[in-house]
PDB file of C-alpha atoms and ligand atoms in Angstrom:
ATOM      1  CA  MET W  11      -0.071  -0.167   0.134  1.00  0.00           C
ATOM      2  CA  LYS W  12       1.262   3.422  -0.645  1.00  0.00           C
ATOM      3  CA  HIS W  13       0.747   5.814   2.077  1.00  0.00           C
ATOM      4  CA  ASP W  14       1.084   9.532   1.942  1.00  0.00           C
ATOM      5  CA  ILE W  15       4.592  10.779   2.900  1.00  0.00           C
ATOM      6  CA  TRP W  16       5.277  13.849   5.340  1.00  0.00           C
ATOM      7  CA  PHE W  17       7.690  16.089   3.110  1.00  0.00           C
ATOM      8  CA  ASN W  18       9.281  19.218   4.236  1.00  0.00           C
ATOM      9  CA  GLY W  19       6.452  19.854   6.481  1.00  0.00           C
ATOM     10  CA  LYS W  20       3.303  18.342   4.910  1.00  0.00           C
ATOM     11  CA  LEU W  21       1.733  15.206   3.992  1.00  0.00           C
ATOM     12  CA  ILE W  22       1.772  14.627   0.271  1.00  0.00           C
ATOM     13  CA  PRO W  23       0.705  11.705  -1.847  1.00  0.00           C
ATOM     14  CA  TYR W  24       3.110   8.889  -1.999  1.00  0.00           C
ATOM     15  CA  ASP W  25       3.581   9.336  -5.969  1.00  0.00           C
ATOM     16  CA  GLU W  26       4.518  12.833  -5.450  1.00  0.00           C
ATOM     17  CA  ALA W  27       7.399  12.545  -3.019  1.00  0.00           C
ATOM     18  CA  ASN W  28      10.478  12.557  -5.405  1.00  0.00           C
ATOM     19  CA  ILE W  29      13.840  14.255  -5.214  1.00  0.00           C
ATOM     20  CA  HIS W  30      15.995  15.689  -8.129  1.00  0.00           C
ATOM     21  CA  VAL W  31      18.788  13.425  -9.544  1.00  0.00           C
ATOM     22  CA  LEU W  32      21.342  16.284  -8.722  1.00  0.00           C
ATOM     23  CA  SER W  33      20.796  16.088  -5.078  1.00  0.00           C
ATOM     24  CA  HIS W  34      23.775  15.720  -3.059  1.00  0.00           C
ATOM     25  CA  VAL W  35      22.393  12.827  -1.230  1.00  0.00           C
ATOM     26  CA  ILE W  36      22.582  10.579  -4.435  1.00  0.00           C
ATOM     27  CA  HIS W  37      26.203  11.464  -5.094  1.00  0.00           C
ATOM     28  CA  TYR W  38      27.531  11.599  -1.479  1.00  0.00           C
ATOM     29  CA  GLY W  39      25.350   9.559   0.874  1.00  0.00           C
ATOM     30  CA  THR W  40      24.533  12.653   2.799  1.00  0.00           C
ATOM     31  CA  SER W  41      21.420  11.540   4.751  1.00  0.00           C
ATOM     32  CA  VAL W  42      20.690  10.607   8.269  1.00  0.00           C
ATOM     33  CA  PHE W  43      17.733   8.310   9.155  1.00  0.00           C
ATOM     34  CA  GLU W  44      15.993   6.416  11.948  1.00  0.00           C
ATOM     35  CA  GLY W  45      14.134   3.045  11.640  1.00  0.00           C
ATOM     36  CA  ILE W  46      11.236   3.207  14.213  1.00  0.00           C
ATOM     37  CA  ARG W  47       8.249   0.824  14.884  1.00  0.00           C
ATOM     38  CA  CYS W  48       4.824   1.325  15.670  1.00  0.00           C
ATOM     39  CA  TYR W  49       3.237  -1.842  17.521  1.00  0.00           C
ATOM     40  CA  GLN W  50      -0.398  -2.984  17.555  1.00  0.00           C
ATOM     41  CA  THR W  51      -0.692  -3.758  21.186  1.00  0.00           C
ATOM     42  CA  GLU W  52      -3.450  -5.051  23.121  1.00  0.00           C
ATOM     43  CA  ARG W  53      -3.927  -1.471  24.438  1.00  0.00           C
ATOM     44  CA  GLY W  54      -3.698   0.120  21.168  1.00  0.00           C
ATOM     45  CA  SER W  55      -1.127   1.592  18.879  1.00  0.00           C
ATOM     46  CA  GLY W  56       2.048   2.665  20.160  1.00  0.00           C
ATOM     47  CA  VAL W  57       5.346   3.914  18.740  1.00  0.00           C
ATOM     48  CA  PHE W  58       8.379   2.436  20.639  1.00  0.00           C
ATOM     49  CA  ARG W  59      10.674   4.899  22.088  1.00  0.00           C
ATOM     50  CA  LEU W  60       9.832   7.532  19.754  1.00  0.00           C
ATOM     51  CA  PRO W  61      11.234  10.374  21.901  1.00  0.00           C
ATOM     52  CA  GLU W  62      14.783   8.478  21.907  1.00  0.00           C
ATOM     53  CA  HIS W  63      14.630   7.765  18.115  1.00  0.00           C
ATOM     54  CA  ILE W  64      13.939  11.556  17.085  1.00  0.00           C
ATOM     55  CA  ARG W  65      16.794  12.663  19.390  1.00  0.00           C
ATOM     56  CA  ARG W  66      19.154  10.241  17.733  1.00  0.00           C
ATOM     57  CA  LEU W  67      17.963  11.554  14.341  1.00  0.00           C
ATOM     58  CA  ILE W  68      18.605  15.218  15.489  1.00  0.00           C
ATOM     59  CA  ASP W  69      22.029  14.197  16.953  1.00  0.00           C
ATOM     60  CA  SER W  70      22.930  12.544  13.574  1.00  0.00           C
ATOM     61  CA  ALA W  71      21.896  15.545  11.738  1.00  0.00           C
ATOM     62  CA  LYS W  72      23.955  17.715  13.945  1.00  0.00           C
ATOM     63  CA  ILE W  73      27.189  15.598  13.734  1.00  0.00           C
ATOM     64  CA  TYR W  74      26.764  16.117  10.077  1.00  0.00           C
ATOM     65  CA  ARG W  75      26.046  19.786  10.213  1.00  0.00           C
ATOM     66  CA  MET W  76      22.596  19.415   8.786  1.00  0.00           C
ATOM     67  CA  ALA W  77      20.349  20.270  11.430  1.00  0.00           C
ATOM     68  CA  PRO W  78      16.708  20.319  10.124  1.00  0.00           C
ATOM     69  CA  PRO W  79      14.349  23.280  10.636  1.00  0.00           C
ATOM     70  CA  TYR W  80      12.158  21.111  12.891  1.00  0.00           C
ATOM     71  CA  ASP W  81      12.663  20.361  16.680  1.00  0.00           C
ATOM     72  CA  VAL W  82      12.020  17.100  18.469  1.00  0.00           C
ATOM     73  CA  ASP W  83       8.358  17.802  19.204  1.00  0.00           C
ATOM     74  CA  ALA W  84       7.520  18.959  15.652  1.00  0.00           C
ATOM     75  CA  LEU W  85       9.237  15.760  14.312  1.00  0.00           C
ATOM     76  CA  GLN W  86       7.325  13.654  16.822  1.00  0.00           C
ATOM     77  CA  ALA W  87       3.957  15.182  16.120  1.00  0.00           C
ATOM     78  CA  ALA W  88       4.745  14.820  12.349  1.00  0.00           C
ATOM     79  CA  THR W  89       5.645  10.934  12.911  1.00  0.00           C
ATOM     80  CA  LEU W  90       2.334  10.472  14.881  1.00  0.00           C
ATOM     81  CA  GLN W  91       0.629  12.494  11.976  1.00  0.00           C
ATOM     82  CA  THR W  92       1.759  10.228   9.231  1.00  0.00           C
ATOM     83  CA  ILE W  93       1.001   7.108  11.050  1.00  0.00           C
ATOM     84  CA  THR W  94      -2.503   8.434  11.766  1.00  0.00           C
ATOM     85  CA  ASN W  95      -3.131   9.629   8.358  1.00  0.00           C
ATOM     86  CA  SER W  96      -1.880   5.840   7.014  1.00  0.00           C
ATOM     87  CA  GLY W  97      -4.581   4.114   8.860  1.00  0.00           C
ATOM     88  CA  LEU W  98      -1.808   1.488   9.786  1.00  0.00           C
ATOM     89  CA  ALA W  99      -2.230  -0.068  13.137  1.00  0.00           C
ATOM     90  CA  ALA W 100       1.227  -1.192  13.105  1.00  0.00           C
ATOM     91  CA  CYS W 101       4.083  -0.164  11.036  1.00  0.00           C
ATOM     92  CA  TYR W 102       7.824   0.632  10.035  1.00  0.00           C
ATOM     93  CA  ILE W 103       8.423   4.209  10.339  1.00  0.00           C
ATOM     94  CA  ARG W 104      11.719   5.987   8.242  1.00  0.00           C
ATOM     95  CA  PRO W 105      12.273   9.519   9.106  1.00  0.00           C
ATOM     96  CA  VAL W 106      15.209  10.933   6.804  1.00  0.00           C
ATOM     97  CA  VAL W 107      17.006  14.203   6.873  1.00  0.00           C
ATOM     98  CA  PHE W 108      19.201  14.555   3.496  1.00  0.00           C
ATOM     99  CA  ARG W 109      21.044  17.331   1.529  1.00  0.00           C
ATOM    100  CA  GLY W 110      19.083  18.213  -1.557  1.00  0.00           C
ATOM    101  CA  THR W 111      19.935  20.480  -4.521  1.00  0.00           C
ATOM    102  CA  GLY W 112      22.360  23.397  -4.461  1.00  0.00           C
ATOM    103  CA  SER W 113      25.907  22.430  -5.375  1.00  0.00           C
ATOM    104  CA  LEU W 114      27.517  19.390  -6.561  1.00  0.00           C
ATOM    105  CA  GLY W 115      31.043  19.755  -4.829  1.00  0.00           C
ATOM    106  CA  VAL W 116      31.897  17.631  -1.734  1.00  0.00           C
ATOM    107  CA  ASN W 117      31.109  20.722   0.296  1.00  0.00           C
ATOM    108  CA  PRO W 118      27.660  20.350   1.435  1.00  0.00           C
ATOM    109  CA  LEU W 119      27.150  23.346   3.174  1.00  0.00           C
ATOM    110  CA  LYS W 120      25.408  25.222   0.618  1.00  0.00           C
ATOM    111  CA  ASN W 121      22.847  22.407  -0.235  1.00  0.00           C
ATOM    112  CA  VAL W 122      19.292  22.690   0.938  1.00  0.00           C
ATOM    113  CA  ILE W 123      18.215  20.213   3.932  1.00  0.00           C
ATOM    114  CA  GLU W 124      15.282  18.231   3.571  1.00  0.00           C
ATOM    115  CA  THR W 125      13.113  16.047   5.602  1.00  0.00           C
ATOM    116  CA  PHE W 126      10.618  13.258   5.137  1.00  0.00           C
ATOM    117  CA  ILE W 127       8.828  10.414   6.910  1.00  0.00           C
ATOM    118  CA  ALA W 128       7.730   7.445   5.451  1.00  0.00           C
ATOM    119  CA  VAL W 129       5.430   4.683   6.945  1.00  0.00           C
ATOM    120  CA  TRP W 130       4.910   0.995   5.595  1.00  0.00           C
ATOM    121  CA  GLU W 131       3.805  -2.451   6.978  1.00  0.00           C
ATOM    122  CA  TRP W 132       6.754  -4.638   8.007  1.00  0.00           C
ATOM    123  CA  GLY W 133       6.731  -7.927   9.791  1.00  0.00           C
ATOM    124  CA  ALA W 134       9.894  -9.739  11.403  1.00  0.00           C
ATOM    125  CA  TYR W 135      13.231  -8.465   9.732  1.00  0.00           C
ATOM    126  CA  LEU W 136      14.809 -11.876  10.156  1.00  0.00           C
ATOM    127  CA  GLY W 137      11.884 -14.148   9.443  1.00  0.00           C
ATOM    128  CA  PRO W 138       9.003 -14.990  11.897  1.00  0.00           C
ATOM    129  CA  GLU W 139      10.648 -18.492  12.615  1.00  0.00           C
ATOM    130  CA  ALA W 140      14.051 -16.714  13.240  1.00  0.00           C
ATOM    131  CA  LEU W 141      12.555 -15.349  16.601  1.00  0.00           C
ATOM    132  CA  GLU W 142      12.148 -18.848  17.977  1.00  0.00           C
ATOM    133  CA  GLU W 143      14.682 -21.213  15.924  1.00  0.00           C
ATOM    134  CA  GLY W 144      17.480 -18.489  15.572  1.00  0.00           C
ATOM    135  CA  VAL W 145      19.556 -17.416  12.776  1.00  0.00           C
ATOM    136  CA  ASP W 146      22.713 -18.556  11.070  1.00  0.00           C
ATOM    137  CA  VAL W 147      25.594 -15.950  10.986  1.00  0.00           C
ATOM    138  CA  LYS W 148      29.118 -15.578   9.850  1.00  0.00           C
ATOM    139  CA  VAL W 149      31.930 -13.124  11.060  1.00  0.00           C
ATOM    140  CA  ALA W 150      32.082 -10.760   8.339  1.00  0.00           C
ATOM    141  CA  SER W 151      35.229 -10.266   6.216  1.00  0.00           C
ATOM    142  CA  TRP W 152      34.386  -6.119   6.154  1.00  0.00           C
ATOM    143  CA  SER W 153      35.193  -4.640   9.586  1.00  0.00           C
ATOM    144  CA  ARG W 154      33.133  -1.775  11.189  1.00  0.00           C
ATOM    145  CA  MET W 155      34.519   1.707  10.471  1.00  0.00           C
ATOM    146  CA  ALA W 156      37.489   2.744  12.498  1.00  0.00           C
ATOM    147  CA  PRO W 157      36.960   5.514  15.104  1.00  0.00           C
ATOM    148  CA  ASN W 158      37.800   8.834  13.413  1.00  0.00           C
ATOM    149  CA  THR W 159      37.000   7.415  10.269  1.00  0.00           C
ATOM    150  CA  PHE W 160      33.163   8.006   9.961  1.00  0.00           C
ATOM    151  CA  PRO W 161      31.000   9.122  13.362  1.00  0.00           C
ATOM    152  CA  ALA W 162      29.521   5.768  14.142  1.00  0.00           C
ATOM    153  CA  MET W 163      27.184   7.326  16.455  1.00  0.00           C
ATOM    154  CA  ALA W 164      25.477   9.177  13.651  1.00  0.00           C
ATOM    155  CA  LYS W 165      22.972   6.807  11.878  1.00  0.00           C
ATOM    156  CA  ALA W 166      24.139   8.023   8.390  1.00  0.00           C
ATOM    157  CA  GLY W 167      23.038   6.763   5.166  1.00  0.00           C
ATOM    158  CA  GLY W 168      26.636   6.442   3.900  1.00  0.00           C
ATOM    159  CA  ASN W 169      27.459   3.984   6.974  1.00  0.00           C
ATOM    160  CA  TYR W 170      25.351   1.616   5.154  1.00  0.00           C
ATOM    161  CA  LEU W 171      27.552   1.129   2.313  1.00  0.00           C
ATOM    162  CA  ASN W 172      29.529  -0.816   4.556  1.00  0.00           C
ATOM    163  CA  ALA W 173      26.764  -2.585   6.384  1.00  0.00           C
ATOM    164  CA  GLY W 174      25.228  -3.498   2.526  1.00  0.00           C
ATOM    165  CA  LEU W 175      28.602  -5.284   1.941  1.00  0.00           C
ATOM    166  CA  VAL W 176      28.448  -7.318   5.192  1.00  0.00           C
ATOM    167  CA  LYS W 177      24.953  -8.329   4.468  1.00  0.00           C
ATOM    168  CA  MET W 178      25.633  -9.118   0.757  1.00  0.00           C
ATOM    169  CA  ASP W 179      28.535 -11.048   1.969  1.00  0.00           C
ATOM    170  CA  ALA W 180      26.628 -13.064   4.438  1.00  0.00           C
ATOM    171  CA  VAL W 181      23.257 -13.896   2.215  1.00  0.00           C
ATOM    172  CA  LEU W 182      25.467 -14.855  -0.827  1.00  0.00           C
ATOM    173  CA  ASN W 183      27.351 -17.404   1.517  1.00  0.00           C
ATOM    174  CA  GLY W 184      24.068 -18.980   2.931  1.00  0.00           C
ATOM    175  CA  TYR W 185      23.858 -16.993   5.871  1.00  0.00           C
ATOM    176  CA  GLU W 186      21.000 -14.606   7.544  1.00  0.00           C
ATOM    177  CA  GLU W 187      23.587 -12.007   8.651  1.00  0.00           C
ATOM    178  CA  GLY W 188      27.166 -11.089   9.134  1.00  0.00           C
ATOM    179  CA  ILE W 189      28.832  -9.899  12.471  1.00  0.00           C
ATOM    180  CA  MET W 190      31.388  -7.138  12.139  1.00  0.00           C
ATOM    181  CA  LEU W 191      34.469  -6.999  14.001  1.00  0.00           C
ATOM    182  CA  SER W 192      36.141  -3.660  15.063  1.00  0.00           C
ATOM    183  CA  VAL W 193      39.407  -2.584  13.311  1.00  0.00           C
ATOM    184  CA  ASP W 194      41.036  -4.272  16.505  1.00  0.00           C
ATOM    185  CA  GLY W 195      39.252  -7.472  15.923  1.00  0.00           C
ATOM    186  CA  TYR W 196      36.916  -7.312  18.635  1.00  0.00           C
ATOM    187  CA  VAL W 197      33.080  -8.117  18.535  1.00  0.00           C
ATOM    188  CA  ALA W 198      31.222  -5.107  17.185  1.00  0.00           C
ATOM    189  CA  GLU W 199      27.565  -5.525  15.912  1.00  0.00           C
ATOM    190  CA  GLY W 200      25.444  -7.031  12.979  1.00  0.00           C
ATOM    191  CA  SER W 201      25.089  -5.134   9.890  1.00  0.00           C
ATOM    192  CA  GLY W 202      21.803  -3.644  11.254  1.00  0.00           C
ATOM    193  CA  GLU W 203      21.518  -5.228  14.816  1.00  0.00           C
ATOM    194  CA  ASN W 204      23.688  -4.968  18.087  1.00  0.00           C
ATOM    195  CA  LEU W 205      24.957  -8.117  19.570  1.00  0.00           C
ATOM    196  CA  PHE W 206      24.745  -9.788  23.159  1.00  0.00           C
ATOM    197  CA  LEU W 207      26.604 -12.633  24.416  1.00  0.00           C
ATOM    198  CA  VAL W 208      25.265 -14.615  27.347  1.00  0.00           C
ATOM    199  CA  ARG W 209      27.994 -16.937  29.249  1.00  0.00           C
ATOM    200  CA  ASP W 210      27.544 -18.375  32.852  1.00  0.00           C
ATOM    201  CA  GLY W 211      24.504 -15.940  33.316  1.00  0.00           C
ATOM    202  CA  VAL W 212      26.333 -12.741  32.588  1.00  0.00           C
ATOM    203  CA  LEU W 213      25.390 -10.775  29.646  1.00  0.00           C
ATOM    204  CA  TYR W 214      27.998  -8.806  27.585  1.00  0.00           C
ATOM    205  CA  THR W 215      27.988  -6.404  25.044  1.00  0.00           C
ATOM    206  CA  ALA W 216      30.308  -4.143  22.834  1.00  0.00           C
ATOM    207  CA  PRO W 217      30.878  -0.829  24.366  1.00  0.00           C
ATOM    208  CA  THR W 218      30.026   2.338  22.076  1.00  0.00           C
ATOM    209  CA  SER W 219      33.881   3.016  21.969  1.00  0.00           C
ATOM    210  CA  LEU W 220      34.045   0.117  19.316  1.00  0.00           C
ATOM    211  CA  SER W 221      32.173   2.360  16.694  1.00  0.00           C
ATOM    212  CA  ILE W 222      28.952   0.462  17.172  1.00  0.00           C
ATOM    213  CA  LEU W 223      25.534   2.215  16.701  1.00  0.00           C
ATOM    214  CA  PRO W 224      24.204   2.985  20.146  1.00  0.00           C
ATOM    215  CA  GLY W 225      20.916   0.857  19.663  1.00  0.00           C
ATOM    216  CA  ILE W 226      17.746   1.864  21.290  1.00  0.00           C
ATOM    217  CA  THR W 227      16.818  -1.654  21.748  1.00  0.00           C
ATOM    218  CA  ARG W 228      20.125  -2.674  23.014  1.00  0.00           C
ATOM    219  CA  ASP W 229      19.575   0.100  25.835  1.00  0.00           C
ATOM    220  CA  SER W 230      16.263  -1.149  26.404  1.00  0.00           C
ATOM    221  CA  ILE W 231      17.479  -4.700  26.627  1.00  0.00           C
ATOM    222  CA  ILE W 232      20.341  -3.464  29.041  1.00  0.00           C
ATOM    223  CA  GLN W 233      17.699  -1.985  31.149  1.00  0.00           C
ATOM    224  CA  ILE W 234      15.227  -5.319  31.418  1.00  0.00           C
ATOM    225  CA  ALA W 235      18.169  -7.230  31.984  1.00  0.00           C
ATOM    226  CA  ARG W 236      19.394  -5.511  35.019  1.00  0.00           C
ATOM    227  CA  ASP W 237      15.979  -5.012  36.316  1.00  0.00           C
ATOM    228  CA  ARG W 238      15.489  -8.711  36.180  1.00  0.00           C
ATOM    229  CA  GLY W 239      18.927  -9.246  38.362  1.00  0.00           C
ATOM    230  CA  TYR W 240      21.179 -10.016  35.386  1.00  0.00           C
ATOM    231  CA  THR W 241      24.754  -8.373  35.273  1.00  0.00           C
ATOM    232  CA  VAL W 242      25.265  -7.039  31.997  1.00  0.00           C
ATOM    233  CA  GLU W 243      28.821  -5.785  30.900  1.00  0.00           C
ATOM    234  CA  GLU W 244      29.845  -3.523  28.037  1.00  0.00           C
ATOM    235  CA  LYS W 245      33.307  -4.836  27.307  1.00  0.00           C
ATOM    236  CA  GLN W 246      35.443  -5.883  24.306  1.00  0.00           C
ATOM    237  CA  ILE W 247      34.463  -9.369  23.110  1.00  0.00           C
ATOM    238  CA  PRO W 248      37.270 -11.423  21.299  1.00  0.00           C
ATOM    239  CA  ARG W 249      35.919 -13.414  18.293  1.00  0.00           C
ATOM    240  CA  GLU W 250      36.272 -16.564  19.651  1.00  0.00           C
ATOM    241  CA  ALA W 251      34.175 -15.758  22.594  1.00  0.00           C
ATOM    242  CA  LEU W 252      31.507 -15.844  20.257  1.00  0.00           C
ATOM    243  CA  TYR W 253      31.930 -19.720  19.461  1.00  0.00           C
ATOM    244  CA  ILE W 254      31.906 -20.644  23.114  1.00  0.00           C
ATOM    245  CA  ALA W 255      28.858 -18.557  24.220  1.00  0.00           C
ATOM    246  CA  ASP W 256      26.123 -20.112  25.893  1.00  0.00           C
ATOM    247  CA  GLU W 257      23.747 -17.988  24.225  1.00  0.00           C
ATOM    248  CA  LEU W 258      23.921 -15.086  21.540  1.00  0.00           C
ATOM    249  CA  PHE W 259      21.109 -12.942  20.295  1.00  0.00           C
ATOM    250  CA  PHE W 260      20.818  -9.643  17.978  1.00  0.00           C
ATOM    251  CA  THR W 261      18.804  -6.692  19.025  1.00  0.00           C
ATOM    252  CA  GLY W 262      17.432  -3.798  16.863  1.00  0.00           C
ATOM    253  CA  THR W 263      14.295  -2.051  15.686  1.00  0.00           C
ATOM    254  CA  ALA W 264      14.003  -4.420  12.838  1.00  0.00           C
ATOM    255  CA  ALA W 265      15.452  -7.455  14.298  1.00  0.00           C
ATOM    256  CA  GLU W 266      13.740  -6.989  17.739  1.00  0.00           C
ATOM    257  CA  VAL W 267      15.433  -9.896  19.853  1.00  0.00           C
ATOM    258  CA  THR W 268      16.623 -12.454  17.594  1.00  0.00           C
ATOM    259  CA  PRO W 269      18.548 -15.710  18.722  1.00  0.00           C
ATOM    260  CA  ILE W 270      21.465 -16.732  16.935  1.00  0.00           C
ATOM    261  CA  ARG W 271      22.070 -20.165  16.568  1.00  0.00           C
ATOM    262  CA  SER W 272      25.548 -20.689  14.873  1.00  0.00           C
ATOM    263  CA  VAL W 273      28.162 -18.590  13.980  1.00  0.00           C
ATOM    264  CA  ASP W 274      30.919 -19.566  11.370  1.00  0.00           C
ATOM    265  CA  LYS W 275      28.918 -23.197  11.593  1.00  0.00           C
ATOM    266  CA  TYR W 276      29.712 -23.439  15.131  1.00  0.00           C
ATOM    267  CA  LYS W 277      26.655 -24.385  17.015  1.00  0.00           C
ATOM    268  CA  ILE W 278      25.864 -21.699  19.884  1.00  0.00           C
ATOM    269  CA  GLY W 279      24.503 -23.440  22.992  1.00  0.00           C
ATOM    270  CA  THR W 280      21.770 -25.846  22.135  1.00  0.00           C
ATOM    271  CA  GLY W 281      21.556 -24.703  18.681  1.00  0.00           C
ATOM    272  CA  ARG W 282      18.385 -22.902  19.341  1.00  0.00           C
ATOM    273  CA  ARG W 283      17.021 -20.006  21.286  1.00  0.00           C
ATOM    274  CA  GLY W 284      18.618 -20.081  24.849  1.00  0.00           C
ATOM    275  CA  PRO W 285      16.709 -19.661  28.165  1.00  0.00           C
ATOM    276  CA  ILE W 286      17.847 -15.877  28.911  1.00  0.00           C
ATOM    277  CA  THR W 287      17.414 -14.822  25.247  1.00  0.00           C
ATOM    278  CA  HIS W 288      13.947 -16.048  25.508  1.00  0.00           C
ATOM    279  CA  GLU W 289      13.119 -14.612  29.037  1.00  0.00           C
ATOM    280  CA  LEU W 290      14.451 -11.186  27.540  1.00  0.00           C
ATOM    281  CA  GLN W 291      12.315 -11.567  24.453  1.00  0.00           C
ATOM    282  CA  GLU W 292       9.533 -12.510  26.258  1.00  0.00           C
ATOM    283  CA  ALA W 293       9.650  -9.094  28.380  1.00  0.00           C
ATOM    284  CA  PHE W 294      10.380  -7.197  25.355  1.00  0.00           C
ATOM    285  CA  PHE W 295       7.059  -8.601  23.602  1.00  0.00           C
ATOM    286  CA  ASP W 296       5.190  -8.211  26.725  1.00  0.00           C
ATOM    287  CA  ILE W 297       5.866  -4.279  26.257  1.00  0.00           C
ATOM    288  CA  VAL W 298       5.484  -4.037  22.431  1.00  0.00           C
ATOM    289  CA  GLN W 299       2.786  -6.588  21.935  1.00  0.00           C
ATOM    290  CA  ARG W 300       0.545  -6.854  24.754  1.00  0.00           C
ATOM    291  CA  GLY W 301       1.319  -3.125  25.724  1.00  0.00           C
ATOM    292  CA  ASN W 302       2.217  -3.889  29.569  1.00  0.00           C
ATOM    293  CA  ASP W 303       4.579  -0.822  29.484  1.00  0.00           C
ATOM    294  CA  PRO W 304       6.218  -0.242  32.992  1.00  0.00           C
ATOM    295  CA  TYR W 305       8.890   2.166  31.299  1.00  0.00           C
ATOM    296  CA  GLY W 306       6.638   4.092  29.482  1.00  0.00           C
ATOM    297  CA  TRP W 307       8.311   3.428  26.357  1.00  0.00           C
ATOM    298  CA  LEU W 308       5.116   3.510  23.826  1.00  0.00           C
ATOM    299  CA  THR W 309       3.833   6.735  22.652  1.00  0.00           C
ATOM    300  CA  PRO W 310       0.078   6.274  21.890  1.00  0.00           C
ATOM    301  CA  VAL W 311      -0.952   6.826  18.206  1.00  0.00           C
ATOM    302  CA  PRO W 312      -3.969   9.266  18.056  1.00  0.00           C
ATOM    303  CA  ALA W 313      -7.047   7.823  16.335  1.00  0.00           C
ATOM    304  CA  PRO W 314      -7.901   9.393  13.161  1.00  0.00           C
ATOM    305  CA  ALA W 315     -10.460  12.512  13.359  1.00  0.00           C
ATOM    306  CA  ALA W 316     -13.861  11.314  12.881  1.00  0.00           C
ATOM    307  CA  SER W 317     -15.182  11.879   9.422  1.00  0.00           C
ATOM    308  CA  PRO W 318     -18.162  14.401   9.585  1.00  0.00           C
ATOM    309  CA  ALA W 319     -21.555  12.743   9.946  1.00  0.00           C
ATOM    310  CA  VAL W 320     -23.352  12.132   7.025  1.00  0.00           C
ATOM    311  CA  GLU W 321     -26.871  13.384   7.200  1.00  0.00           C
ATOM    312  CA  GLU W 322     -29.583  10.881   6.805  1.00  0.00           C
ATOM    313  CA  VAL W 323     -31.986  11.531   4.378  1.00  0.00           C
ATOM    314  CA  ALA W 324     -35.493  10.980   5.542  1.00  0.00           C
TER     315      ALA W 324
HETATM  316  C1  PLP U  16      24.093  -0.911  12.402  1.00  0.00           C
HETATM  317  C2  PLP U  16      23.017  -0.757  13.340  1.00  0.00           C
HETATM  318  N1  PLP U  16      23.353  -1.269  14.619  1.00  0.00           N
HETATM  319  C3  PLP U  16      22.411  -1.421  15.447  1.00  0.00           C
HETATM  320  C4  PLP U  16      21.170  -1.169  15.169  1.00  0.00           C
HETATM  321  C5  PLP U  16      19.910  -1.288  16.246  1.00  0.00           C
HETATM  322  O1  PLP U  16      19.632   0.017  16.920  1.00  0.00           O
HETATM  323  P1  PLP U  16      18.008   0.370  17.254  1.00  0.00           P
HETATM  324  O2  PLP U  16      17.921  -0.823  18.489  1.00  0.00           O
HETATM  325  O3  PLP U  16      18.030   1.574  17.834  1.00  0.00           O
HETATM  326  O4  PLP U  16      17.373   0.045  16.128  1.00  0.00           O
HETATM  327  C6  PLP U  16      20.867  -0.704  14.014  1.00  0.00           C
HETATM  328  C7  PLP U  16      19.476  -0.282  13.489  1.00  0.00           C
HETATM  329  O5  PLP U  16      19.076   0.767  13.552  1.00  0.00           O
HETATM  330  C8  PLP U  16      21.819  -0.572  13.055  1.00  0.00           C
HETATM  331  O6  PLP U  16      21.670   0.017  11.614  1.00  0.00           O
END
């Protein structure tokens, strides 16, 4: 279904949301974006951690000196308006800030800054059975960018050239996903997910100093796990620790909480979703599917305005 797109301040039809081929973003990847989910819970539709996602968008834009002319409140309101207008009870939301036309040099400072928000229906990213059975992954032959090359905390379009290489390398070799190592060889993250390792009941995940994207699902799982009494350590994880982990799982807006059942053909744990992964996954789905939201992470989506009553003709 083609849903209206919020483009530079107003909703326009899907087919009219076009940009010029000489937009800076086409040539140099100058965009920043977010991926957000709106869930249909048993208590109505809610957007998961909307303020945090919009804040990360604004932060990403600031890092690239491309602040949009909208603040957090305006972009949150625009997101909710776009969802309500679509009539979708659950959807994936993609806000993008990019450099448009102006100059075609590398210097983007004279190019206009444009903003849009699109929504569409989207199911489980790595397949519905992956949430139970787990996925087969490989360590990628491409590394995550080194610090001081690209700012990894910015969710920028250009970063995903690297992620795309990782994903293609995985898929073409028969795996669902690739795990990137840092330039020093420590475990960083998946092409579009953060990664957690469980060993002897303790959770480990890479620190942000290893050029990972500071995931909002990662942050949520850290909070949920700690509140359930687990120790979660952000530390450097050597590659071989993956092979001897009791459990491994990905987190991300798209992947949600997806177990990993093998890495480089090493079976992880019992070769299917482990008990701690299951517990944290259940706790996560209790919030986003059932709407039991002790953290206040869901922003309710307003219902569409009622259409004017049609007068009955006697
Ligand atoms: C490279 C990368 N790491 C991690 C994540 C997970 O982040 P989040 O949980 O905020 O979606 C994503 C997805 O946005 C990503 O693209």
